[in-house]
Amino acid sequence: MKDSVAIGKEADMKKDFSQSHSNDRSIHRVRNVPDLQLGSLRSVIDSIRRDGSSPSVESIATELSGMPAVQRASVLLALQQTHGNQYVQRVVTGIQAKLTVGKPGDIYEQEADRVADAVMRMPEPGVQRQPEEEEEEEEEEILKTKDVSGPTPEVASDFESRIHALWGGGQPLPEAVHTHFEPRFGHDFNNVIVHTDAETDKLARALNARALTVGQDIFFRQGTYNPGSSGGQELVAHELTHVVQQSARAEPMVQRDTPPGTAPEEQKKDPELEFGRKLWQEFPAGVTVAFYDRHEPVAVSRVKGWAIRERAIAAKRKPISAKNLVFGKAFPDSYDIKTTLPALGKVLTAASTKAGKPKAIQPLPGTGPSRIRVLAIFSHGSTGWLGIGSGITSNTAKSIIKSIAPALTTDVNVVLYACSAARSPSAKESWYKGTFKPGGAKSLAGVIRDALVEEGMKHAEVWGHTTGGHMTKNFALRIFYATHGKKQPGEAYAGEFVLGTVEEVIALLELEEEITKKGYTIPPEITDAFQREVYRWLSGGLYSLFYKCYAEADKKLKYRGVNLAEMAPVDPLGVAEVIEKYWKNTFWPKKKPILVNQLIRKFKLQKLPSSGE
């Protein structure tokens, strides 16, 4: 079976490349396996090196300080084995030195108040509000702060050690709370730990706080943790917002929800300066912005959760200014995209300039907190039109991009949550081709990519749907890369990221292996025919299975609590991993025996004689 040997070598090379590439692109996932202590340590060291630093007590402490307690313990145990107790103690001391305490009423508390309020007002999945309701809400929504007064206690010098002493205790967030909040935040809360013991109560009282959050550990004052009540849910939502906030920080901090009687000192500070500091700290590579058709109920419904999850920035009222900008919100299309984004860019530039760039942050050229890195549009659409505001068409897209280009990063990701925006006008609608085949060079998404190329957005990409359907559940997606140049077709997401050539070759090998395991032989005289038949099947039948698996996974599975199609444009690798695992562990094992039996019958293969015969 000469051909088979050659195929095998090719498959091994592709498999090795795939595994190596997968490890490189997802090394952070190693941290999510607590018992792989040495693997976690290697992950930390690799992360430090990628940032251009050398592993040291200080750099390791900085990296560990932003990790959940369980994963941090895994790395510390590995360090204990490799470097000894004294080294570990130095690292722990470094971690403790990183712990800071947030002020009541600061920008993070304000954001947590607003997001918690928005989350509590979100409808159950599947429920859509009418546009009139939503528009009314847009006008009424304001940035909420506590109506409080009175002094805040000083933080005791032993506070950090008391916090660290509680790490390792507590209980995981209950499943019912997961189910309720994860789809609303679009964030994985599997590692969140809840503390409600007596020592936790003392800590909360010492800070005059109802609850406090450090990393992924939430500490509740006695009697305040009641996720079964409306008020209790709002407090949990507030603290989970802090979990999301701190997931983007290099260093942990104590964030507390204060009861009436605490003075919001931070409200006295310059809002533009505070806003600029937040931009540098949490959005050093650029911000996320979304626009939606306020007259389309599905767009109104879907954009709300998306904006909270992606921490999109928008104005709660006009004019666009630092004090009027909030995170977790999208722009209705009453804001004209052509004038709004340049105005937003000016505000971002002024705030980030006033705050000053921290020495430790080095944005890549063409990026930074003063620019927009993700631009999403939720609306009706077609192959050459988006129904947002006065409309974006293949004829007007170029001038719009030219106007907003100075506000965009050079690697901007434009996501069109709209029907058929990635299919050329002359192409027929096909779910299969739209899912697995390149195309759409003359589509609206292709035209927008071409305009971005003309404006020097060298690493931009544009995502769009190739068919009609639900704007965030449609899984037929294409990506148009600026690096490919103008007038080039878009790549199919499913074939590019999920199931493609590597899986195709591996499937061929596994079919042959299964035939051999069953005791059948492939006579030399039919080997060529067998290979041709398998290849013929692979070219059509296997991709038909890929499509069915992809569609089934999209229907059954979630990523960060959200449907896969909605998440693919913002985290394509994470979604691809979910589907690949489903293929490998669930779908393909069920289909493979059926195909083996079909091939055995088709070629009338004979079993090898047993050794006793």
PDB file of C-alpha atoms in Angstrom, residues 142-289:
ATOM      1  CA  ILE A 142     -28.002  56.967  33.322  1.00  0.00           C
ATOM      2  CA  LEU A 143     -24.770  56.107  35.041  1.00  0.00           C
ATOM      3  CA  LYS A 144     -25.782  54.879  38.479  1.00  0.00           C
ATOM      4  CA  THR A 145     -23.773  55.734  41.601  1.00  0.00           C
ATOM      5  CA  LYS A 146     -24.508  55.173  45.246  1.00  0.00           C
ATOM      6  CA  ASP A 147     -26.263  57.899  47.228  1.00  0.00           C
ATOM      7  CA  VAL A 148     -23.899  57.559  50.176  1.00  0.00           C
ATOM      8  CA  SER A 149     -22.180  59.606  52.832  1.00  0.00           C
ATOM      9  CA  GLY A 150     -19.819  59.142  55.755  1.00  0.00           C
ATOM     10  CA  PRO A 151     -16.229  57.884  56.148  1.00  0.00           C
ATOM     11  CA  THR A 152     -14.780  54.631  54.841  1.00  0.00           C
ATOM     12  CA  PRO A 153     -12.621  52.621  57.275  1.00  0.00           C
ATOM     13  CA  GLU A 154      -8.895  52.382  56.583  1.00  0.00           C
ATOM     14  CA  VAL A 155      -7.671  48.994  55.373  1.00  0.00           C
ATOM     15  CA  ALA A 156      -5.804  47.116  58.100  1.00  0.00           C
ATOM     16  CA  SER A 157      -2.146  46.270  57.449  1.00  0.00           C
ATOM     17  CA  ASP A 158      -2.846  42.534  57.802  1.00  0.00           C
ATOM     18  CA  PHE A 159      -5.724  42.622  55.327  1.00  0.00           C
ATOM     19  CA  GLU A 160      -3.754  41.008  52.475  1.00  0.00           C
ATOM     20  CA  SER A 161      -2.594  38.103  54.622  1.00  0.00           C
ATOM     21  CA  ARG A 162      -6.158  37.518  55.837  1.00  0.00           C
ATOM     22  CA  ILE A 163      -7.394  37.415  52.231  1.00  0.00           C
ATOM     23  CA  HIS A 164      -4.672  34.965  51.219  1.00  0.00           C
ATOM     24  CA  ALA A 165      -5.443  32.768  54.218  1.00  0.00           C
ATOM     25  CA  LEU A 166      -8.972  32.286  52.873  1.00  0.00           C
ATOM     26  CA  TRP A 167      -7.831  31.204  49.404  1.00  0.00           C
ATOM     27  CA  GLY A 168      -8.447  27.510  48.937  1.00  0.00           C
ATOM     28  CA  GLY A 169     -11.687  27.643  50.937  1.00  0.00           C
ATOM     29  CA  GLY A 170     -15.185  28.607  49.895  1.00  0.00           C
ATOM     30  CA  GLN A 171     -17.537  26.903  47.458  1.00  0.00           C
ATOM     31  CA  PRO A 172     -17.900  27.032  43.653  1.00  0.00           C
ATOM     32  CA  LEU A 173     -20.614  29.265  42.246  1.00  0.00           C
ATOM     33  CA  PRO A 174     -23.843  27.177  42.254  1.00  0.00           C
ATOM     34  CA  GLU A 175     -24.955  25.660  38.950  1.00  0.00           C
ATOM     35  CA  ALA A 176     -28.212  27.638  38.961  1.00  0.00           C
ATOM     36  CA  VAL A 177     -26.253  30.892  39.225  1.00  0.00           C
ATOM     37  CA  HIS A 178     -23.996  29.762  36.348  1.00  0.00           C
ATOM     38  CA  THR A 179     -26.996  29.025  34.191  1.00  0.00           C
ATOM     39  CA  HIS A 180     -28.576  32.398  34.905  1.00  0.00           C
ATOM     40  CA  PHE A 181     -25.590  34.732  34.544  1.00  0.00           C
ATOM     41  CA  GLU A 182     -23.161  33.176  32.055  1.00  0.00           C
ATOM     42  CA  PRO A 183     -25.348  33.814  28.963  1.00  0.00           C
ATOM     43  CA  ARG A 184     -25.943  37.385  30.117  1.00  0.00           C
ATOM     44  CA  PHE A 185     -22.268  38.167  30.685  1.00  0.00           C
ATOM     45  CA  GLY A 186     -20.923  35.771  28.058  1.00  0.00           C
ATOM     46  CA  HIS A 187     -18.139  34.980  30.518  1.00  0.00           C
ATOM     47  CA  ASP A 188     -16.983  31.653  31.945  1.00  0.00           C
ATOM     48  CA  PHE A 189     -17.581  31.670  35.722  1.00  0.00           C
ATOM     49  CA  ASN A 190     -16.470  28.059  36.317  1.00  0.00           C
ATOM     50  CA  ASN A 191     -13.538  29.179  38.482  1.00  0.00           C
ATOM     51  CA  VAL A 192     -15.474  31.637  40.650  1.00  0.00           C
ATOM     52  CA  ILE A 193     -15.402  30.772  44.361  1.00  0.00           C
ATOM     53  CA  VAL A 194     -17.940  32.113  46.878  1.00  0.00           C
ATOM     54  CA  HIS A 195     -16.946  32.712  50.515  1.00  0.00           C
ATOM     55  CA  THR A 196     -19.585  33.166  53.250  1.00  0.00           C
ATOM     56  CA  ASP A 197     -17.847  32.014  56.454  1.00  0.00           C
ATOM     57  CA  ALA A 198     -17.283  33.903  59.707  1.00  0.00           C
ATOM     58  CA  GLU A 199     -13.818  35.185  58.770  1.00  0.00           C
ATOM     59  CA  THR A 200     -15.217  36.474  55.476  1.00  0.00           C
ATOM     60  CA  ASP A 201     -17.909  38.340  57.416  1.00  0.00           C
ATOM     61  CA  LYS A 202     -15.222  40.001  59.562  1.00  0.00           C
ATOM     62  CA  LEU A 203     -13.272  41.074  56.473  1.00  0.00           C
ATOM     63  CA  ALA A 204     -16.350  42.555  54.824  1.00  0.00           C
ATOM     64  CA  ARG A 205     -17.296  44.429  57.980  1.00  0.00           C
ATOM     65  CA  ALA A 206     -13.745  45.756  58.296  1.00  0.00           C
ATOM     66  CA  LEU A 207     -14.196  47.396  54.888  1.00  0.00           C
ATOM     67  CA  ASN A 208     -17.821  48.367  55.575  1.00  0.00           C
ATOM     68  CA  ALA A 209     -18.696  46.310  52.484  1.00  0.00           C
ATOM     69  CA  ARG A 210     -21.613  44.049  51.640  1.00  0.00           C
ATOM     70  CA  ALA A 211     -19.282  42.038  49.420  1.00  0.00           C
ATOM     71  CA  LEU A 212     -15.781  42.207  47.989  1.00  0.00           C
ATOM     72  CA  THR A 213     -14.072  40.562  45.028  1.00  0.00           C
ATOM     73  CA  VAL A 214     -10.422  39.581  44.635  1.00  0.00           C
ATOM     74  CA  GLY A 215      -9.641  37.930  41.299  1.00  0.00           C
ATOM     75  CA  GLN A 216     -12.217  35.151  40.990  1.00  0.00           C
ATOM     76  CA  ASP A 217     -12.945  34.902  44.729  1.00  0.00           C
ATOM     77  CA  ILE A 218     -16.073  36.705  46.002  1.00  0.00           C
ATOM     78  CA  PHE A 219     -16.445  37.340  49.747  1.00  0.00           C
ATOM     79  CA  PHE A 220     -19.950  38.077  51.086  1.00  0.00           C
ATOM     80  CA  ARG A 221     -20.870  39.708  54.373  1.00  0.00           C
ATOM     81  CA  GLN A 222     -23.161  37.555  56.514  1.00  0.00           C
ATOM     82  CA  GLY A 223     -26.764  37.708  55.302  1.00  0.00           C
ATOM     83  CA  THR A 224     -25.986  39.364  51.937  1.00  0.00           C
ATOM     84  CA  TYR A 225     -25.491  36.251  49.776  1.00  0.00           C
ATOM     85  CA  ASN A 226     -28.984  35.348  48.642  1.00  0.00           C
ATOM     86  CA  PRO A 227     -28.996  34.558  44.893  1.00  0.00           C
ATOM     87  CA  GLY A 228     -32.611  33.424  45.149  1.00  0.00           C
ATOM     88  CA  SER A 229     -33.870  36.971  45.713  1.00  0.00           C
ATOM     89  CA  SER A 230     -33.919  39.919  43.316  1.00  0.00           C
ATOM     90  CA  GLY A 231     -31.687  42.054  45.546  1.00  0.00           C
ATOM     91  CA  GLY A 232     -29.338  39.140  46.111  1.00  0.00           C
ATOM     92  CA  GLN A 233     -29.078  38.508  42.373  1.00  0.00           C
ATOM     93  CA  GLU A 234     -28.231  42.146  41.735  1.00  0.00           C
ATOM     94  CA  LEU A 235     -25.413  41.988  44.297  1.00  0.00           C
ATOM     95  CA  VAL A 236     -24.093  38.786  42.691  1.00  0.00           C
ATOM     96  CA  ALA A 237     -24.256  40.471  39.263  1.00  0.00           C
ATOM     97  CA  HIS A 238     -22.334  43.454  40.668  1.00  0.00           C
ATOM     98  CA  GLU A 239     -19.562  41.207  41.992  1.00  0.00           C
ATOM     99  CA  LEU A 240     -19.443  39.094  38.822  1.00  0.00           C
ATOM    100  CA  THR A 241     -18.842  42.325  36.911  1.00  0.00           C
ATOM    101  CA  HIS A 242     -15.758  42.791  39.086  1.00  0.00           C
ATOM    102  CA  VAL A 243     -14.661  39.253  38.177  1.00  0.00           C
ATOM    103  CA  VAL A 244     -14.874  40.196  34.493  1.00  0.00           C
ATOM    104  CA  GLN A 245     -13.070  43.497  35.140  1.00  0.00           C
ATOM    105  CA  GLN A 246     -10.227  41.800  36.977  1.00  0.00           C
ATOM    106  CA  SER A 247      -9.839  39.096  34.331  1.00  0.00           C
ATOM    107  CA  ALA A 248      -8.398  41.864  32.132  1.00  0.00           C
ATOM    108  CA  ARG A 249      -6.018  43.174  34.817  1.00  0.00           C
ATOM    109  CA  ALA A 250      -2.405  42.149  35.310  1.00  0.00           C
ATOM    110  CA  GLU A 251      -2.760  42.649  39.073  1.00  0.00           C
ATOM    111  CA  PRO A 252      -5.633  41.747  41.417  1.00  0.00           C
ATOM    112  CA  MET A 253      -7.431  44.299  43.522  1.00  0.00           C
ATOM    113  CA  VAL A 254     -10.069  44.293  46.215  1.00  0.00           C
ATOM    114  CA  GLN A 255     -13.345  45.680  44.867  1.00  0.00           C
ATOM    115  CA  ARG A 256     -16.173  46.215  47.329  1.00  0.00           C
ATOM    116  CA  ASP A 257     -19.859  46.971  47.169  1.00  0.00           C
ATOM    117  CA  THR A 258     -20.485  49.471  49.946  1.00  0.00           C
ATOM    118  CA  PRO A 259     -23.759  50.004  51.813  1.00  0.00           C
ATOM    119  CA  PRO A 260     -25.204  53.491  52.396  1.00  0.00           C
ATOM    120  CA  GLY A 261     -22.873  55.458  54.643  1.00  0.00           C
ATOM    121  CA  THR A 262     -19.667  55.386  52.577  1.00  0.00           C
ATOM    122  CA  ALA A 263     -18.163  58.406  50.830  1.00  0.00           C
ATOM    123  CA  PRO A 264     -17.404  58.064  47.110  1.00  0.00           C
ATOM    124  CA  GLU A 265     -14.033  59.877  47.179  1.00  0.00           C
ATOM    125  CA  GLU A 266     -13.243  59.050  43.583  1.00  0.00           C
ATOM    126  CA  GLN A 267     -16.221  61.070  42.322  1.00  0.00           C
ATOM    127  CA  LYS A 268     -14.223  64.202  43.111  1.00  0.00           C
ATOM    128  CA  LYS A 269     -11.542  63.250  40.589  1.00  0.00           C
ATOM    129  CA  ASP A 270     -11.246  64.340  36.974  1.00  0.00           C
ATOM    130  CA  PRO A 271     -13.569  62.011  34.970  1.00  0.00           C
ATOM    131  CA  GLU A 272     -11.454  62.374  31.824  1.00  0.00           C
ATOM    132  CA  LEU A 273      -8.286  61.426  33.709  1.00  0.00           C
ATOM    133  CA  GLU A 274      -9.959  58.429  35.354  1.00  0.00           C
ATOM    134  CA  PHE A 275     -11.394  57.372  32.018  1.00  0.00           C
ATOM    135  CA  GLY A 276      -7.977  57.613  30.378  1.00  0.00           C
ATOM    136  CA  ARG A 277      -6.380  55.473  33.065  1.00  0.00           C
ATOM    137  CA  LYS A 278      -9.073  52.855  32.602  1.00  0.00           C
ATOM    138  CA  LEU A 279      -8.434  52.822  28.853  1.00  0.00           C
ATOM    139  CA  TRP A 280      -4.717  52.219  29.289  1.00  0.00           C
ATOM    140  CA  GLN A 281      -5.213  49.610  31.966  1.00  0.00           C
ATOM    141  CA  GLU A 282      -7.965  47.541  30.358  1.00  0.00           C
ATOM    142  CA  PHE A 283      -8.012  48.406  26.644  1.00  0.00           C
ATOM    143  CA  PRO A 284      -4.365  49.035  25.679  1.00  0.00           C
ATOM    144  CA  ALA A 285      -4.845  47.518  22.201  1.00  0.00           C
ATOM    145  CA  GLY A 286      -8.125  49.294  21.389  1.00  0.00           C
ATOM    146  CA  VAL A 287     -11.807  49.411  22.335  1.00  0.00           C
ATOM    147  CA  THR A 288     -14.936  47.654  21.068  1.00  0.00           C
ATOM    148  CA  VAL A 289     -17.896  49.509  19.544  1.00  0.00           C
TER     149      VAL A 289
END
